[in-house]
Amino acid sequence: MKRPNRGRKISIPEWLDRYTISLLVGLVVLLGFRTWMLRGSLPTFSAQDNPAAFSPCLLTRFLTKTYLVTFNAWLVLFPSNLSYDWQMGSIPLVETIWDKRNLGSIFLFGGIGAIFITSRITVKMRERLLLSMALVVLILPFLPASNLLVTVGFVVAERTLYIPSAGVYILVTHGLHRLRVLSPKATWVCRTSTFFVLTVFVWWTLRRNTVWESRASLFKSGIESVPQNAKVHYNYANLQKDLGNVETAIKHYRIALSLWPDYASAHNNLGTLLSDPVEAEHHFKVAIAVNSYHARAYFNLANLYSKQDKREVAEAFLKRAIDIDPGFAEAYSALASLYAVFGHVNEAEKLHLVALSLSPDNVDALNNYGVFVQNLGREDEAVEFYQRAVRIHPNHTVALLNAARTLRSLKFIDDAEKLYKRALYMEEDPQVMDNLGTLYIKSGRLEEARKLYSKLTQKHGSFLDGKIHYAQLLIQERSFYDAEVLLQSVININATYREAYHQLAILFIETNRTSEGFESILQALRLCHVTDKSCALLYVCHGDLVKDMNDLDTAAQSYTIAIQLDPGIGHAHINLGVIHHLKGRHLQALRHYRTAQNLDPQNPVVLENIEKLKKHQWKKSIRRCAEESECYQTW
């Protein structure tokens, strides 16, 4: 009886050495980590990422995917046209067997099969191993990115061709080696060809590297390489939008949409640049229809409705944007601004603070909160938030202007001037120039204001607010002719610009051209809405004109409308008080004088009129007492 061989070892395949085992273990670990990151599921992609994978036709999917393998092979051998992106129509789908691109697929797969079969029949064992290794290096690393086994999130990605290029290199060098042994002439041809190809590839690589030097050069190269790709036009439009080239951005957003009509982000971004609110609304709604989870489209649509005073609808869309993206700081900030308009101050401040907690460095949220606290009278705190926004984003013009205006209102004229000049140093914006000009006027620095406005009107002739303020300065300096020419030029550009008519009326009053002033102020009032607060001063001007024409009743009506629109106009209260005073309505007169005094306690006209009214009332009381005997008993 044989004794059992307890020392017998378990046989292990020869190929399973330590190196192979470590590779297999590493592969399993990587696959496990990848599965854990994806939470046990494959990534999801859309039709715009990979059109072929989402085609409903099986034949189209098969023909296109096999052609894409051929396309990649051609890029390895002859990279004449490269692009940073190959999605969205860069390579049209192969939808029929009669498409001539199928010949390339047949040639490629047939060639690989021929090489494999030939190597098994005619090539020696050593060379067969070399060729097999070349095919493995060429094919296996490319398979996961080929779309043949699993769906990937791209059509073609040049980065996936680095390792397969090594397999091509092995095949080419092996072929050159076999040719070299034929004759010295073949050797010379091989060496010359190799040197030429290497030189061309080095030169092409250096040239291609320049494309990646900047965002601008990269996106421009995409349009040149694949102009039928909607995504490269979208990216180029985004670049132009950031650079301030609005018209160019709109043009390329439209091209992107013509190539891919269901491009939700292109619809959304185009809507933000359009001046026509109806068209902008259409594009935001299309973006939402294409992608019902597009939070930014809901946000932009809410902002559009908010500007149109459709505040309840805007509130609903902002809440929807927050539901989709709970970390959307700008949506919280916009909703807070909306609640402030509703008068829900506590809720608004809470939302502002939520926005800042989500994104402490969000300059728009900082600016919006600054506006909010400024409206509450906390101006010092507002300046702090504006300055924080400017420190984070030195080119944030809105925050700069808000900080400068607030500092100006706090009488920090020098600090406000520095901020305006800083903004102008970054960009010669006409709005900033105009704000600096008004600061000079209110500071009594009329010569500096005149130089600035002269430069503004020469360089930015279409900026009408600047022309209006320059005309006001000229009227103040009694340069009436120049002011009139300037105001008429504004009306020639925009015949519905009511402030131009208002200033013309003031000019005509100053030059005793009452009838022309009356016509100008009436034209301005025709352009007013009955509830528009900004029209209050127009009614005051109209009241002044008709008062000078001794039509006190009409003047009183105009002053009353002005006060209803804006109760803080002291001039209207004074003049309405004077009319009541002259009409013998002393209590109404005193009420308006008192209101004017509260608005401007040191106004000498108000103080004098109140004193006259008191004297009149005193004399009237004395006369009444003289007529009634019992009155003497009380004195």
XYZ file of C-alpha atoms in Angstrom:
635
model
C 0.000 0.000 0.000
C 1.411 3.370 -1.112
C 1.788 6.018 1.478
C 0.168 9.329 0.581
C 2.566 11.946 -0.700
C 1.816 14.743 1.725
C 4.580 16.944 0.267
C 3.084 17.051 -3.229
C 2.704 20.704 -4.450
C -0.300 22.126 -6.242
C 0.628 22.803 -9.880
C 0.427 26.451 -11.027
C 0.299 27.424 -14.703
C 3.639 28.601 -16.015
C 2.283 31.977 -17.152
C 0.912 32.790 -13.694
C 4.057 34.294 -12.150
C 4.274 36.998 -9.473
C 4.287 39.811 -11.984
C 1.104 38.570 -13.649
C -0.617 38.032 -10.313
C 0.239 41.580 -9.177
C -1.157 42.957 -12.425
C -4.384 40.974 -12.029
C -4.771 42.085 -8.404
C -4.165 45.721 -9.405
C -6.735 45.390 -12.190
C -9.352 43.989 -9.797
C -8.668 46.808 -7.293
C -9.004 49.477 -9.989
C -12.214 47.960 -11.303
C -13.606 47.760 -7.770
C -12.690 51.399 -7.080
C -14.269 52.488 -10.364
C -17.462 50.545 -9.546
C -17.558 52.106 -6.072
C -17.204 55.624 -7.501
C -20.080 54.983 -9.916
C -22.148 53.471 -7.077
C -22.523 50.217 -8.929
C -23.920 51.698 -12.132
C -22.560 52.734 -15.489
C -22.307 56.472 -16.301
C -25.202 57.953 -18.257
C -24.733 59.928 -21.458
C -26.945 61.817 -23.878
C -27.402 61.870 -27.639
C -25.304 65.000 -27.947
C -22.369 63.189 -26.289
C -22.519 60.178 -28.598
C -25.144 60.361 -31.393
C -24.351 56.916 -32.810
C -25.074 55.126 -29.525
C -28.544 56.667 -29.337
C -29.647 56.076 -32.901
C -32.904 54.039 -32.973
C -31.706 52.081 -36.040
C -29.542 49.014 -35.345
C -27.916 49.163 -38.809
C -26.962 52.822 -38.302
C -25.433 52.062 -34.922
C -23.420 49.132 -36.331
C -22.152 50.919 -39.452
C -21.301 54.139 -37.595
C -19.451 52.410 -34.759
C -17.368 50.323 -37.161
C -16.619 53.443 -39.194
C -15.509 55.283 -36.051
C -12.872 52.573 -35.520
C -11.669 53.250 -39.064
C -11.693 56.994 -38.409
C -9.495 56.518 -35.332
C -7.088 54.355 -37.298
C -6.819 57.058 -39.961
C -6.080 59.684 -37.258
C -3.199 57.536 -36.005
C -1.711 57.117 -39.477
C -2.496 60.557 -40.914
C -3.461 63.156 -38.251
C -4.082 65.953 -40.728
C -7.222 67.303 -39.031
C -7.349 67.283 -35.240
C -9.928 68.759 -32.881
C -10.351 69.097 -29.134
C -13.947 67.848 -29.499
C -15.664 65.473 -31.929
C -19.224 65.459 -30.569
C -22.513 66.756 -31.959
C -22.433 66.102 -35.670
C -18.661 66.301 -36.177
C -18.894 62.897 -37.865
C -22.270 62.321 -39.595
C -23.951 58.974 -38.928
C -23.477 56.166 -41.453
C -27.115 55.330 -42.157
C -26.907 53.078 -45.225
C -24.706 50.285 -46.546
C -24.181 52.344 -49.725
C -22.267 55.017 -47.836
C -18.758 55.080 -49.317
C -17.247 55.328 -45.821
C -18.102 51.647 -45.358
C -15.272 50.823 -47.787
C -12.802 52.136 -45.207
C -14.307 49.904 -42.536
C -14.084 46.854 -44.825
C -10.497 47.678 -45.723
C -9.428 48.166 -42.084
C -11.026 45.071 -40.578
C -10.076 42.985 -43.608
C -6.478 44.209 -43.347
C -6.231 43.375 -39.643
C -7.683 39.908 -40.324
C -5.243 39.372 -43.213
C -2.276 40.347 -41.050
C -3.403 37.987 -38.316
C -3.946 35.031 -40.691
C -0.741 35.662 -42.649
C 1.295 35.869 -39.483
C -0.014 32.441 -38.465
C 0.916 30.836 -41.790
C 4.046 32.457 -43.183
C 5.773 34.206 -40.315
C 8.273 32.520 -38.021
C 7.369 31.874 -34.397
C 9.542 34.709 -33.043
C 8.120 37.236 -35.490
C 4.626 35.870 -34.916
C 4.931 36.661 -31.194
C 6.100 40.183 -32.072
C 3.170 40.768 -34.410
C 0.725 39.327 -31.885
C 2.070 41.680 -29.225
C 1.741 44.607 -31.654
C -1.899 43.742 -32.362
C -2.616 43.341 -28.635
C -1.080 46.771 -27.871
C -2.967 48.242 -30.808
C -6.402 46.740 -30.138
C -6.902 45.949 -26.441
C -6.297 49.476 -24.980
C -8.604 50.929 -27.622
C -11.509 48.515 -27.128
C -13.007 50.218 -24.018
C -13.133 53.535 -25.914
C -14.302 52.094 -29.226
C -18.063 52.075 -28.490
C -18.102 48.417 -29.554
C -18.330 46.929 -26.054
C -19.819 49.727 -23.906
C -21.294 53.136 -24.632
C -18.845 55.961 -23.951
C -19.415 59.695 -23.564
C -17.656 60.789 -26.743
C -17.540 60.124 -30.460
C -13.780 60.316 -30.933
C -11.174 61.175 -28.303
C -7.638 61.646 -29.551
C -6.231 60.928 -26.085
C -7.352 57.286 -26.370
C -4.953 56.755 -29.292
C -1.639 57.218 -27.449
C -1.137 53.554 -26.451
C -2.536 52.111 -29.724
C 0.037 54.276 -31.511
C 2.717 52.138 -29.882
C 1.219 49.057 -31.525
C 1.297 50.828 -34.900
C 4.933 51.733 -34.246
C 5.820 48.065 -33.630
C 4.095 46.983 -36.850
C 5.767 49.715 -38.932
C 9.251 49.104 -37.561
C 8.862 45.373 -38.130
C 7.788 45.990 -41.722
C 10.725 48.353 -42.297
C 13.078 45.737 -40.863
C 11.828 43.134 -43.338
C 12.229 45.569 -46.232
C 15.730 46.539 -45.150
C 17.121 43.036 -45.655
C 16.030 42.993 -49.313
C 18.638 45.413 -50.782
C 20.810 48.442 -49.909
C 18.509 50.618 -52.018
C 15.458 49.552 -49.998
C 17.423 50.326 -46.830
C 18.130 53.877 -48.059
C 14.489 54.395 -49.008
C 13.333 53.174 -45.593
C 15.726 55.411 -43.691
C 14.868 58.471 -45.792
C 11.132 57.845 -45.471
C 11.413 57.316 -41.726
C 13.366 60.551 -41.285
C 10.844 62.464 -43.399
C 7.833 61.088 -41.522
C 9.416 61.808 -38.121
C 10.269 65.360 -39.193
C 6.714 66.009 -40.378
C 5.212 64.540 -37.211
C 7.523 66.598 -34.948
C 6.664 69.771 -36.862
C 2.941 68.969 -36.728
C 3.140 68.267 -32.975
C 4.837 71.614 -32.299
C 2.259 73.375 -34.431
C -0.590 71.611 -32.660
C 0.789 72.560 -29.237
C 0.235 76.247 -30.028
C -3.512 75.548 -30.316
C -3.610 74.677 -26.597
C -1.882 77.866 -25.448
C -5.129 79.702 -24.665
C -8.872 79.248 -24.514
C -9.281 81.572 -27.491
C -6.864 79.685 -29.762
C -8.330 76.321 -28.764
C -11.960 77.262 -29.437
C -11.062 78.996 -32.699
C -9.219 75.880 -33.872
C -12.335 73.795 -33.178
C -14.409 75.951 -35.542
C -11.726 75.612 -38.229
C -11.384 71.830 -37.785
C -15.021 70.743 -37.365
C -17.356 73.632 -38.342
C -20.282 71.182 -38.384
C -19.871 70.567 -34.627
C -22.465 72.503 -32.602
C -20.423 72.273 -29.413
C -17.367 74.107 -30.781
C -19.621 76.981 -31.872
C -21.225 76.985 -28.408
C -17.832 77.116 -26.679
C -16.641 79.880 -28.999
C -19.836 81.838 -28.302
C -19.244 81.486 -24.549
C -15.743 82.894 -25.026
C -17.030 85.864 -27.020
C -19.725 86.508 -24.399
C -17.079 86.634 -21.672
C -15.020 89.043 -23.804
C -18.029 91.306 -24.289
C -18.430 90.608 -28.022
C -22.188 90.173 -27.813
C -22.999 90.162 -31.529
C -20.351 87.532 -32.311
C -21.574 85.413 -29.397
C -25.178 85.605 -30.610
C -24.087 84.625 -34.126
C -22.321 81.450 -32.967
C -25.080 80.478 -30.538
C -27.464 80.637 -33.495
C -25.095 78.521 -35.623
C -24.898 75.951 -32.804
C -28.689 75.776 -32.664
C -28.982 75.445 -36.434
C -26.665 72.416 -36.204
C -28.289 70.971 -33.058
C -31.782 72.456 -32.427
C -32.199 70.682 -29.062
C -29.058 72.175 -27.509
C -30.558 73.343 -24.198
C -27.530 75.254 -22.899
C -27.168 77.134 -26.196
C -30.829 78.178 -25.996
C -30.315 79.355 -22.420
C -27.127 81.325 -23.061
C -28.527 82.904 -26.218
C -31.568 84.076 -24.244
C -29.351 85.960 -21.783
C -27.870 88.070 -24.605
C -31.022 88.964 -26.541
C -32.498 92.439 -26.136
C -35.945 91.268 -27.249
C -37.652 89.858 -24.109
C -40.148 87.844 -26.183
C -37.404 86.002 -28.070
C -35.368 85.558 -24.894
C -38.393 84.030 -23.162
C -38.858 81.640 -26.104
C -35.285 80.345 -25.840
C -35.466 79.886 -22.060
C -38.687 77.916 -22.451
C -37.176 75.735 -25.203
C -34.193 75.006 -22.941
C -36.583 73.872 -20.196
C -38.635 71.828 -22.669
C -35.487 70.026 -23.823
C -34.096 69.616 -20.317
C -36.659 69.990 -17.527
C -33.812 69.978 -14.974
C -31.973 72.971 -16.436
C -31.766 75.091 -13.257
C -30.010 77.991 -14.966
C -32.814 78.328 -17.543
C -35.421 78.526 -14.757
C -33.255 81.161 -13.046
C -32.894 83.288 -16.177
C -36.592 83.014 -16.985
C -37.399 84.124 -13.422
C -35.151 87.176 -13.798
C -36.899 88.048 -17.064
C -40.342 87.816 -15.457
C -39.139 89.817 -12.453
C -38.149 92.704 -14.746
C -41.634 92.526 -16.269
C -43.215 92.780 -12.790
C -44.515 89.188 -13.039
C -43.180 88.584 -9.579
C -45.323 85.641 -8.512
C -44.302 83.689 -11.624
C -40.679 84.679 -11.066
C -40.881 83.431 -7.483
C -42.200 80.039 -8.647
C -39.392 79.610 -11.186
C -36.696 80.605 -8.677
C -38.055 78.025 -6.206
C -37.979 75.428 -8.986
C -34.336 76.271 -9.742
C -33.477 75.830 -6.056
C -35.339 72.492 -5.924
C -33.262 71.256 -8.863
C -29.978 72.618 -7.506
C -30.061 73.218 -3.722
C -26.575 74.730 -3.920
C -27.568 77.407 -6.465
C -26.418 80.504 -4.546
C -27.474 83.021 -7.211
C -31.042 81.676 -7.177
C -31.253 82.173 -3.405
C -29.886 85.699 -3.824
C -32.402 86.546 -6.574
C -35.282 85.122 -4.530
C -34.123 87.214 -1.568
C -34.180 90.365 -3.726
C -37.701 89.445 -4.841
C -38.874 88.968 -1.259
C -37.422 92.373 -0.385
C -39.660 93.883 -3.081
C -42.620 92.041 -1.545
C -41.725 93.611 1.804
C -40.756 90.298 3.417
C -37.568 91.754 4.884
C -36.786 88.999 7.412
C -37.235 86.191 4.881
C -35.168 88.141 2.344
C -32.239 88.573 4.725
C -32.305 84.875 5.640
C -32.131 83.911 1.967
C -29.283 86.380 1.334
C -27.330 84.791 4.172
C -28.056 81.295 2.807
C -26.689 82.387 -0.576
C -23.498 83.734 1.041
C -23.077 80.597 3.166
C -23.305 78.449 0.028
C -20.899 80.649 -1.917
C -19.037 83.205 0.240
C -17.056 84.454 -2.751
C -20.001 84.855 -5.129
C -19.661 88.487 -6.195
C -23.259 88.767 -7.409
C -24.571 87.510 -4.066
C -22.297 89.939 -2.208
C -23.430 92.821 -4.403
C -27.119 91.926 -4.007
C -26.811 91.723 -0.240
C -25.054 95.097 -0.282
C -28.000 96.596 -2.162
C -30.393 94.987 0.329
C -28.715 96.354 3.480
C -28.247 99.749 1.825
C -32.000 99.968 1.228
C -32.448 99.254 4.937
C -30.274 102.265 5.735
C -27.208 100.206 6.724
C -24.947 102.036 4.281
C -21.630 101.368 6.062
C -22.370 97.631 5.978
C -23.358 97.901 2.311
C -20.011 99.469 1.405
C -18.246 96.582 3.156
C -20.039 93.987 0.999
C -19.467 95.969 -2.200
C -15.764 96.200 -1.406
C -15.593 92.465 -0.664
C -17.107 91.793 -4.082
C -14.589 94.095 -5.739
C -11.649 92.467 -3.926
C -12.727 89.059 -5.230
C -13.549 90.267 -8.738
C -11.766 93.590 -9.436
C -13.613 93.917 -12.762
C -17.107 93.673 -11.256
C -18.309 97.065 -12.503
C -21.745 96.891 -10.840
C -20.248 96.390 -7.370
C -17.715 99.146 -8.025
C -20.443 101.574 -9.035
C -22.656 100.644 -6.085
C -19.753 101.141 -3.685
C -18.894 104.491 -5.274
C -22.522 105.711 -5.207
C -22.890 104.705 -1.563
C -19.641 106.396 -0.598
C -20.808 109.484 -2.454
C -24.085 109.497 -0.520
C -22.057 109.184 2.692
C -20.050 112.254 1.615
C -16.860 110.218 1.077
C -16.283 112.016 -2.208
C -12.576 111.219 -2.553
C -13.096 107.483 -1.974
C -15.982 107.427 -4.455
C -13.868 109.231 -7.043
C -11.056 106.687 -6.637
C -13.462 103.808 -7.258
C -14.900 105.480 -10.378
C -11.396 106.093 -11.736
C -10.418 102.516 -10.937
C -13.394 101.248 -12.915
C -12.475 103.538 -15.829
C -8.888 102.284 -15.736
C -10.158 98.753 -16.322
C -12.638 99.766 -19.016
C -13.742 103.125 -20.364
C -17.396 102.477 -19.677
C -19.730 105.417 -20.494
C -21.939 104.659 -17.482
C -18.952 104.990 -15.157
C -17.848 108.204 -16.875
C -21.347 109.608 -16.424
C -21.383 108.732 -12.708
C -18.018 110.418 -12.219
C -19.294 113.459 -14.102
C -22.333 113.824 -11.838
C -20.018 113.497 -8.810
C -17.941 116.398 -10.153
C -21.074 118.492 -10.710
C -22.415 117.892 -7.194
C -18.972 118.660 -5.780
C -18.856 121.962 -7.630
C -15.941 120.862 -9.832
C -17.606 122.085 -12.994
C -14.451 122.456 -15.093
C -13.506 118.767 -14.539
C -17.107 117.752 -15.240
C -17.133 119.716 -18.506
C -13.910 118.060 -19.733
C -15.175 114.601 -18.811
C -18.561 115.065 -20.495
C -16.946 116.536 -23.594
C -14.817 113.391 -23.873
C -17.844 111.188 -23.137
C -20.039 112.714 -25.854
C -17.221 112.529 -28.414
C -16.327 108.867 -27.772
C -19.768 107.516 -26.856
C -22.231 109.579 -28.849
C -24.960 106.963 -28.509
C -24.923 107.122 -24.680
C -27.894 109.445 -24.202
C -27.841 109.753 -20.393
C -24.402 111.334 -20.628
C -25.666 113.888 -23.133
C -28.606 114.779 -20.878
C -26.361 115.363 -17.869
C -23.925 117.367 -19.975
C -26.831 119.532 -21.146
C -27.859 120.082 -17.509
C -24.324 121.265 -16.776
C -24.392 123.634 -19.754
C -27.768 125.043 -18.636
C -26.309 125.574 -15.165
C -23.413 127.485 -16.769
C -25.913 129.395 -18.964
C -24.467 127.965 -22.201
C -27.995 127.695 -23.513
C -27.231 127.347 -27.221
C -24.832 124.418 -26.765
C -27.263 122.754 -24.378
C -30.136 123.103 -26.847
C -28.056 121.611 -29.683
C -27.124 118.669 -27.442
C -30.717 118.004 -26.378
C -32.003 118.216 -29.943
C -29.380 115.632 -30.973
C -30.747 113.279 -28.282
C -34.293 113.703 -29.628
C -33.045 113.059 -33.179
C -31.618 109.733 -31.984
C -34.589 108.800 -29.798
C -37.789 110.800 -30.236
C -39.363 109.108 -27.180
C -36.632 110.116 -24.722
C -38.790 112.138 -22.341
C -35.955 113.501 -20.177
C -34.645 115.347 -23.234
C -38.005 117.129 -23.552
C -37.960 117.833 -19.815
C -34.547 119.501 -19.963
C -35.565 121.418 -23.083
C -38.565 122.755 -21.173
C -36.280 123.904 -18.346
C -33.978 125.546 -20.895
C -36.899 127.355 -22.582
C -38.166 128.579 -19.196
C -34.701 129.930 -18.395
C -34.596 131.771 -21.751
C -38.176 133.147 -21.461
C -39.485 130.980 -24.320
C -42.549 129.958 -22.359
C -44.680 128.640 -25.232
C -41.879 126.369 -26.476
C -41.252 125.193 -22.926
C -44.942 124.424 -22.529
C -44.938 122.300 -25.709
C -41.816 120.433 -24.603
C -43.169 119.558 -21.169
C -46.475 118.418 -22.671
C -44.553 116.148 -25.066
C -42.662 114.683 -22.100
C -45.905 114.101 -20.179
C -47.441 112.304 -23.178
C -44.635 109.745 -22.812
C -45.388 109.181 -19.107
C -47.316 106.381 -17.496
C -49.829 107.505 -14.909
C -48.090 105.539 -12.103
C -44.478 106.176 -13.118
C -42.686 107.768 -10.152
C -39.957 109.167 -12.397
C -42.559 111.424 -14.025
C -43.127 113.376 -10.804
C -40.559 116.029 -11.724
C -42.229 116.493 -15.108
C -45.492 117.376 -13.394
C -43.584 119.806 -11.163
C -42.107 121.465 -14.242
C -45.551 121.646 -15.843
C -46.948 123.174 -12.645
C -44.210 125.814 -12.635
C -45.033 126.767 -16.224
C -48.781 127.121 -15.792
C -48.260 128.883 -12.436
C -46.175 131.513 -14.230
C -49.062 131.797 -16.693
C -51.376 132.515 -13.669
C -53.343 129.285 -14.148
C -53.184 128.402 -10.453
C -55.826 125.669 -10.524
C -54.045 123.686 -13.258
C -50.735 124.223 -11.474
C -52.251 122.893 -8.249
C -53.439 119.776 -10.085
C -49.950 119.159 -11.496
C -48.268 119.641 -8.103
C -50.803 117.292 -6.491
C -50.072 114.550 -9.052
C -46.345 115.042 -8.521
C -46.726 114.658 -4.749
C -48.851 111.527 -5.214
C -46.104 109.990 -7.360
C -43.251 111.127 -5.105
C -44.135 112.695 -1.708
C -40.492 113.680 -1.193
C -40.390 116.578 -3.672
C -40.119 119.664 -1.460
C -40.471 122.130 -4.345
C -43.937 120.761 -5.161
C -45.059 121.068 -1.531
C -43.831 124.681 -1.328
C -45.572 125.799 -4.514
C -48.773 123.932 -3.707
C -48.676 125.564 -0.262
C -48.295 128.991 -1.911
C -51.327 128.360 -4.130
C -53.432 127.287 -1.145
C -52.126 130.323 0.739
C -53.193 132.673 -2.076
C -56.566 130.932 -2.339
C -57.160 131.419 1.376
C -56.918 127.711 2.204
C -54.521 128.326 5.082
C -54.711 124.929 6.782
C -53.823 123.114 3.520
C -51.071 125.664 2.917
C -49.619 125.137 6.399
C -49.706 121.351 5.967
C -47.613 121.537 2.760
C -45.242 124.118 4.264
C -44.681 121.829 7.243
C -43.979 118.856 4.951
C -41.501 120.939 2.940
C -39.858 122.047 6.190
C -39.433 118.414 7.290
C -37.769 117.659 3.967
C -35.513 120.733 4.113
C -35.494 122.315 7.606
C -33.283 125.263 6.604
C -35.091 126.277 3.418
C -35.476 130.073 3.738
C -38.534 130.245 1.444
C -40.400 127.717 3.584
C -39.463 129.473 6.818
C -40.504 132.847 5.409
C -43.863 131.525 4.129
C -44.648 129.840 7.431
C -43.871 133.092 9.231
C -46.147 135.066 6.868
C -48.924 132.544 7.406
C -48.535 132.798 11.184
C -48.696 136.616 11.049
C -51.759 136.459 8.846
C -53.452 134.041 11.244
C -52.494 136.291 14.199
C -53.981 139.377 12.579
C -57.115 137.431 11.680
C -57.501 136.269 15.281
C -57.096 139.853 16.548
C -59.789 141.133 14.182
C -62.169 138.360 15.231
C -61.621 139.177 18.883
C -62.222 142.878 18.252
C -65.654 142.034 16.902
C -66.638 139.782 19.859
C -66.746 141.266 23.370
C -66.206 137.960 25.146
C -62.949 137.583 23.315
C -61.554 140.527 25.299
C -62.377 138.729 28.494
C -60.160 135.814 27.506
C -57.154 137.949 26.701
